[in-house]
Amino acid sequence: MKIENASPDLEKAIWDSHEAYAKGETRFFDYLTEDVRVYNLYATEPMIGRDLFREEFRTFEEGRDVRILKTDVKPEGERAVLSQTIEVGKPDVKFIVTQTVVWEQQKGDWKISHIHTAQVGQPILGSEASVRSTDDVRVLNERIATVAATLGVAQ
């Protein structure tokens, strides 16, 4: 999948960071600035700093299944904002998340200075835990909302 609006070197950095993240390779952390701000799922405050993020990400080296559903890049000089929707997890449970990732050039290399992650809907459980597109996420969320309204569950 080609990332529209991304320069060739930014696109290479994005795909390489995704691969390292999926495989649990520590070179992923090389793509983070020293003072990166990371908002994880459910976080109200950012985790500040590459070293703290590496320390707190205890299950990183286990790797994970990652599938990019949608990307959008808005370049602005030596910075670029990547918005993406990702399916991430293990074979028996998947999460759909949206991320805003700020990339900036430092000494000629693209680095991540900010990551904000939000979960879309509920985890998908079981061997059929997969979606084909962002439309599937919308349909799944509508089904959850319908069931929740019928059962009187708060959303």
Coordinates of N, CA and C in Angstrom, one line a residue:
M1 N 0.9 -1.2 0.0 CA 0.0 0.0 0.0 C 0.9 1.2 0.0
K2 N 0.7 2.1 -1.0 CA 1.4 3.3 -1.0 C 0.8 4.4 -0.1
I3 N 1.7 5.1 0.6 CA 1.2 6.1 1.5 C 1.2 7.5 0.7
E4 N 0.0 7.9 0.4 CA -0.1 9.2 -0.4 C 0.4 10.4 0.4
N5 N 1.0 11.3 -0.3 CA 1.6 12.5 0.2 C 2.9 12.4 1.0
A6 N 3.4 11.2 1.2 CA 4.6 11.0 2.0 C 5.8 10.9 1.0
S7 N 6.9 11.6 1.4 CA 8.1 11.5 0.6 C 8.6 10.1 0.6
P8 N 9.4 9.7 -0.3 CA 9.9 8.3 -0.3 C 10.7 7.9 1.0
D9 N 11.5 8.9 1.5 CA 12.2 8.6 2.8 C 11.3 8.5 4.0
L10 N 10.2 9.3 4.0 CA 9.3 9.2 5.1 C 8.5 7.9 5.0
E11 N 8.0 7.6 3.8 CA 7.3 6.3 3.6 C 8.1 5.1 4.0
K12 N 9.4 5.1 3.6 CA 10.3 4.0 4.0 C 10.4 3.9 5.6
A13 N 10.5 5.1 6.2 CA 10.6 5.1 7.7 C 9.3 4.6 8.3
I14 N 8.2 5.0 7.8 CA 6.9 4.6 8.3 C 6.8 3.0 8.2
W15 N 7.0 2.5 7.0 CA 6.8 1.0 6.8 C 7.9 0.3 7.7
D16 N 9.1 0.8 7.7 CA 10.1 0.1 8.5 C 9.8 0.1 10.0
S17 N 9.2 1.2 10.5 CA 8.8 1.3 11.9 C 7.7 0.3 12.2
H18 N 6.7 0.2 11.2 CA 5.6 -0.7 11.4 C 6.1 -2.2 11.5
E19 N 7.1 -2.5 10.6 CA 7.6 -3.9 10.6 C 8.3 -4.2 11.9
A20 N 9.1 -3.2 12.3 CA 9.9 -3.5 13.6 C 8.9 -3.6 14.8
Y21 N 7.8 -2.8 14.8 CA 6.8 -2.9 15.8 C 6.1 -4.2 15.8
A22 N 5.7 -4.7 14.6 CA 5.0 -5.9 14.5 C 5.9 -7.1 15.0
K23 N 7.1 -7.1 14.6 CA 8.0 -8.2 14.9 C 8.6 -8.1 16.4
G24 N 8.4 -7.0 17.0 CA 8.9 -6.8 18.4 C 10.4 -6.6 18.4
E25 N 10.9 -6.0 17.3 CA 12.3 -5.7 17.2 C 12.6 -4.3 17.8
T26 N 13.7 -4.3 18.7 CA 14.0 -3.1 19.4 C 14.4 -1.9 18.6
R27 N 14.7 -2.2 17.3 CA 15.0 -1.0 16.4 C 13.8 -0.1 16.3
F28 N 12.6 -0.6 16.6 CA 11.5 0.3 16.6 C 11.7 1.6 17.4
F29 N 12.4 1.4 18.6 CA 12.6 2.5 19.5 C 13.6 3.5 18.9
D30 N 14.4 3.1 17.9 CA 15.3 4.1 17.2 C 14.5 5.1 16.4
Y31 N 13.3 4.8 16.1 CA 12.5 5.8 15.4 C 11.8 6.8 16.3
L32 N 12.0 6.7 17.6 CA 11.4 7.6 18.5 C 12.4 8.7 18.9
T33 N 11.9 9.9 19.0 CA 12.8 11.0 19.6 C 13.1 10.7 21.0
E34 N 14.1 11.3 21.5 CA 14.5 11.1 22.9 C 13.4 11.5 23.9
D35 N 12.6 12.6 23.5 CA 11.6 13.2 24.3 C 10.2 12.9 23.8
V36 N 10.0 11.8 23.1 CA 8.7 11.5 22.5 C 7.6 11.5 23.5
R37 N 6.4 12.0 23.1 CA 5.2 11.9 23.9 C 4.3 10.8 23.4
V38 N 4.0 9.9 24.3 CA 3.2 8.7 23.9 C 1.9 8.7 24.7
Y39 N 0.8 8.8 24.1 CA -0.5 8.6 24.7 C -1.0 7.2 24.4
N40 N -0.9 6.3 25.3 CA -1.4 4.9 25.1 C -2.9 4.8 25.2
L41 N -3.4 3.7 25.0 CA -4.9 3.4 25.2 C -5.2 3.8 26.6
Y42 N -6.3 4.5 26.8 CA -6.9 4.9 28.1 C -6.0 5.8 28.9
A43 N -4.9 6.4 28.3 CA -4.0 7.3 29.0 C -4.6 8.7 29.0
T44 N -4.5 9.3 30.2 CA -4.9 10.7 30.3 C -3.7 11.7 30.3
E45 N -2.6 11.1 30.5 CA -1.3 11.9 30.5 C -0.3 11.1 29.6
P46 N 0.5 11.9 28.9 CA 1.5 11.2 28.1 C 2.6 10.6 28.8
M47 N 3.2 9.5 28.2 CA 4.4 8.9 28.7 C 5.5 9.7 28.0
I48 N 6.4 10.3 28.7 CA 7.4 11.2 28.1 C 8.8 10.5 28.1
G49 N 9.3 10.4 26.9 CA 10.6 9.8 26.7 C 10.7 8.4 26.2
R50 N 11.6 8.3 25.3 CA 11.9 7.0 24.6 C 12.2 5.9 25.6
D51 N 13.1 6.2 26.6 CA 13.5 5.2 27.6 C 12.4 4.7 28.4
L52 N 11.5 5.7 28.9 CA 10.4 5.3 29.7 C 9.4 4.4 28.9
F53 N 9.2 4.8 27.7 CA 8.3 4.0 26.8 C 8.8 2.6 26.6
R54 N 10.1 2.5 26.4 CA 10.7 1.1 26.2 C 10.6 0.3 27.5
E55 N 10.8 1.0 28.6 CA 10.7 0.3 29.9 C 9.3 -0.2 30.2
E56 N 8.3 0.7 29.9 CA 6.9 0.3 30.3 C 6.3 -0.7 29.3
F57 N 6.9 -0.8 28.1 CA 6.3 -1.7 27.1 C 6.9 -3.1 27.3
R58 N 6.4 -3.7 28.4 CA 7.0 -5.0 28.8 C 6.8 -6.1 27.8
T59 N 5.7 -6.1 27.1 CA 5.4 -7.2 26.2 C 5.9 -6.9 24.7
F60 N 6.7 -5.9 24.6 CA 7.1 -5.5 23.2 C 7.7 -6.6 22.4
E61 N 8.7 -7.3 23.0 CA 9.5 -8.3 22.2 C 8.7 -9.5 21.8
E62 N 7.5 -9.7 22.3 CA 6.6 -10.8 21.9 C 6.1 -10.6 20.5
G63 N 6.1 -9.4 20.0 CA 5.6 -9.2 18.6 C 4.1 -9.2 18.7
R64 N 3.5 -8.9 17.5 CA 2.0 -8.8 17.4 C 1.6 -8.8 16.0
D65 N 0.4 -9.1 15.7 CA -0.1 -9.0 14.3 C -0.5 -7.6 14.1
V66 N -0.1 -7.0 13.0 CA -0.4 -5.6 12.7 C -0.9 -5.6 11.2
R67 N -2.0 -5.0 11.0 CA -2.5 -4.8 9.7 C -3.0 -3.3 9.6
I68 N -2.5 -2.6 8.6 CA -2.8 -1.2 8.4 C -4.1 -1.2 7.5
L69 N -5.1 -0.6 8.1 CA -6.4 -0.5 7.3 C -6.5 0.8 6.5
K70 N -5.9 1.9 7.1 CA -6.0 3.2 6.4 C -4.9 4.1 6.9
T71 N -4.4 4.9 5.9 CA -3.3 5.9 6.3 C -3.6 7.2 5.6
D72 N -3.2 8.2 6.2 CA -3.3 9.6 5.6 C -2.2 10.4 6.2
V73 N -1.4 11.0 5.3 CA -0.2 11.8 5.8 C -0.5 13.3 5.3
K74 N -0.2 14.2 6.2 CA -0.2 15.6 5.9 C 1.2 16.1 6.2
P75 N 2.0 16.3 5.1 CA 3.3 16.8 5.3 C 3.3 18.3 5.5
E76 N 4.3 18.8 6.3 CA 4.4 20.3 6.6 C 5.9 20.5 6.8
G77 N 6.6 20.7 5.8 CA 8.1 21.0 5.9 C 8.8 19.8 6.5
E78 N 9.5 20.1 7.6 CA 10.3 19.0 8.2 C 9.4 18.2 9.2
R79 N 8.1 18.4 9.2 CA 7.2 17.6 10.0 C 6.1 17.0 9.1
A80 N 5.6 15.9 9.6 CA 4.4 15.3 8.9 C 3.5 14.6 9.9
V81 N 2.2 14.7 9.7 CA 1.3 14.1 10.6 C 0.7 12.9 9.9
L82 N 0.9 11.7 10.5 CA 0.3 10.5 10.0 C -0.9 10.1 10.8
S83 N -2.0 10.0 10.1 CA -3.2 9.4 10.8 C -3.4 8.1 10.2
Q84 N -3.7 7.1 11.1 CA -3.8 5.7 10.6 C -4.8 4.9 11.5
T85 N -5.4 4.0 10.8 CA -6.3 3.0 11.5 C -5.6 1.7 11.3
I86 N -5.5 1.0 12.4 CA -4.7 -0.3 12.5 C -5.5 -1.4 13.2
E87 N -5.4 -2.6 12.7 CA -5.8 -3.8 13.4 C -4.6 -4.4 14.1
V88 N -4.6 -4.5 15.4 CA -3.4 -5.0 16.1 C -3.8 -6.0 17.1
G89 N -3.0 -7.0 17.4 CA -3.3 -8.0 18.4 C -2.6 -9.3 18.2
K90 N -3.2 -10.3 18.7 CA -2.7 -11.7 18.6 C -3.8 -12.5 17.9
P91 N -3.6 -13.8 17.5 CA -4.6 -14.5 16.7 C -6.0 -14.6 17.4
D92 N -6.1 -14.6 18.7 CA -7.4 -14.8 19.3 C -8.0 -13.5 19.8
V93 N -7.3 -12.4 19.7 CA -7.9 -11.1 20.1 C -7.3 -10.0 19.2
K94 N -8.2 -9.1 18.7 CA -7.7 -8.0 17.9 C -8.3 -6.7 18.4
F95 N -7.6 -5.6 18.3 CA -8.1 -4.3 18.6 C -8.0 -3.5 17.3
I96 N -9.0 -2.6 17.1 CA -8.9 -1.6 16.1 C -8.5 -0.3 16.8
V97 N -7.5 0.3 16.3 CA -7.1 1.6 16.9 C -6.9 2.6 15.8
T98 N -7.1 3.9 16.2 CA -6.7 5.0 15.4 C -5.5 5.6 16.1
Q99 N -4.6 6.1 15.2 CA -3.4 6.8 15.8 C -3.1 8.1 15.0
T100 N -2.6 9.0 15.8 CA -2.1 10.2 15.2 C -0.6 10.2 15.6
V101 N 0.3 10.2 14.6 CA 1.7 10.1 14.8 C 2.4 11.3 14.1
V102 N 3.1 12.0 14.9 CA 3.9 13.2 14.4 C 5.3 12.7 14.1
W103 N 5.7 12.8 12.9 CA 7.0 12.5 12.4 C 7.8 13.9 12.2
E104 N 9.1 13.9 12.6 CA 9.8 15.1 12.3 C 11.3 14.7 11.9
Q105 N 11.8 15.5 11.0 CA 13.2 15.2 10.6 C 14.2 15.7 11.6
Q106 N 15.1 14.8 12.0 CA 16.2 15.2 12.9 C 17.5 14.7 12.3
K107 N 18.4 15.6 11.9 CA 19.6 15.3 11.3 C 19.5 14.4 10.0
G108 N 18.4 14.7 9.3 CA 18.2 14.0 8.0 C 17.4 12.7 8.1
D109 N 17.1 12.3 9.4 CA 16.3 11.1 9.6 C 14.9 11.4 10.1
W110 N 13.9 10.6 9.7 CA 12.6 10.8 10.2 C 12.4 10.1 11.5
K111 N 11.9 10.8 12.5 CA 11.7 10.3 13.9 C 10.3 10.6 14.4
I112 N 9.8 9.8 15.2 CA 8.4 10.0 15.8 C 8.6 10.9 17.1
S113 N 7.9 12.0 17.1 CA 7.9 12.8 18.3 C 6.7 12.8 19.2
H114 N 5.6 12.2 18.6 CA 4.3 12.2 19.3 C 3.5 11.0 18.7
I115 N 2.9 10.2 19.6 CA 1.9 9.2 19.3 C 0.7 9.3 20.2
H116 N -0.4 9.3 19.6 CA -1.7 9.3 20.3 C -2.5 8.2 19.8
T117 N -2.9 7.2 20.6 CA -3.6 6.0 20.2 C -5.0 6.0 20.9
A118 N -6.0 5.7 20.1 CA -7.4 5.5 20.7 C -8.0 4.3 20.1
Q119 N -8.7 3.5 21.0 CA -9.4 2.3 20.5 C -10.7 2.6 19.9
V120 N -11.0 1.9 18.8 CA -12.2 2.1 18.1 C -13.1 0.9 18.4
G121 N -14.2 1.1 19.1 CA -15.1 -0.1 19.4 C -14.5 -1.0 20.5
Q122 N -14.9 -2.2 20.4 CA -14.5 -3.2 21.4 C -13.5 -4.2 20.8
P123 N -12.8 -4.9 21.6 CA -11.9 -5.9 21.0 C -12.7 -7.0 20.3
I124 N -12.1 -7.6 19.3 CA -12.7 -8.7 18.5 C -12.1 -9.9 19.0
L125 N -12.9 -10.9 19.5 CA -12.4 -12.1 20.1 C -12.6 -13.3 19.2
G126 N -11.8 -14.3 19.3 CA -12.0 -15.6 18.6 C -11.2 -15.7 17.4
S127 N -11.3 -16.9 16.7 CA -10.5 -17.2 15.5 C -10.9 -16.3 14.3
E128 N -12.1 -15.7 14.4 CA -12.6 -14.9 13.3 C -12.2 -13.4 13.5
A129 N -11.3 -13.2 14.4 CA -10.9 -11.8 14.8 C -10.2 -11.1 13.7
S130 N -10.9 -10.6 12.7 CA -10.3 -9.8 11.7 C -11.3 -9.0 10.9
V131 N -10.9 -7.9 10.4 CA -11.8 -7.0 9.6 C -11.1 -6.8 8.3
R132 N -11.9 -6.4 7.3 CA -11.3 -6.2 6.0 C -11.0 -4.7 5.7
S133 N -11.8 -3.8 6.4 CA -11.7 -2.4 6.1 C -12.2 -1.6 7.2
T134 N -12.1 -0.3 7.1 CA -12.6 0.6 8.1 C -14.2 0.6 8.1
D135 N -14.8 0.2 7.0 CA -16.2 0.1 6.9 C -16.7 -1.1 7.8
D136 N -15.9 -2.1 7.9 CA -16.2 -3.3 8.8 C -16.2 -2.8 10.3
V137 N -15.3 -1.9 10.6 CA -15.2 -1.4 12.0 C -16.5 -0.6 12.3
R138 N -17.0 0.2 11.3 CA -18.2 1.0 11.5 C -19.4 0.1 11.7
V139 N -19.5 -1.0 10.9 CA -20.6 -1.9 11.0 C -20.6 -2.6 12.3
L140 N -19.4 -3.0 12.8 CA -19.2 -3.7 14.1 C -19.7 -2.8 15.2
N141 N -19.2 -1.5 15.1 CA -19.6 -0.6 16.2 C -21.1 -0.3 16.2
E142 N -21.7 -0.3 15.0 CA -23.2 -0.1 15.0 C -23.9 -1.3 15.6
R143 N -23.4 -2.5 15.4 CA -24.0 -3.7 16.0 C -23.9 -3.6 17.5
I144 N -22.7 -3.2 18.0 CA -22.5 -3.2 19.4 C -23.4 -2.1 20.0
A145 N -23.5 -1.0 19.4 CA -24.4 0.1 19.9 C -25.8 -0.4 19.9
T146 N -26.3 -1.1 18.9 CA -27.7 -1.6 18.8 C -27.9 -2.6 20.0
V147 N -27.0 -3.5 20.2 CA -27.2 -4.5 21.3 C -27.1 -3.8 22.6
A148 N -26.2 -2.8 22.8 CA -26.1 -2.1 24.0 C -27.3 -1.3 24.3
A149 N -27.9 -0.7 23.3 CA -29.2 0.1 23.6 C -30.3 -0.9 23.9
T150 N -30.4 -2.0 23.3 CA -31.4 -3.0 23.6 C -31.3 -3.5 25.0
L151 N -30.1 -3.8 25.4 CA -29.9 -4.4 26.7 C -29.8 -3.3 27.8
G152 N -29.6 -2.1 27.4 CA -29.5 -1.0 28.4 C -28.1 -0.8 29.0
V153 N -27.1 -1.2 28.2 CA -25.7 -1.1 28.6 C -25.2 0.3 28.3
A154 N -24.5 0.9 29.2 CA -24.0 2.2 29.0 C -22.8 2.1 28.0
Q155 N -22.8 3.1 27.1 CA -21.7 3.1 26.1 C -20.6 4.2 26.4

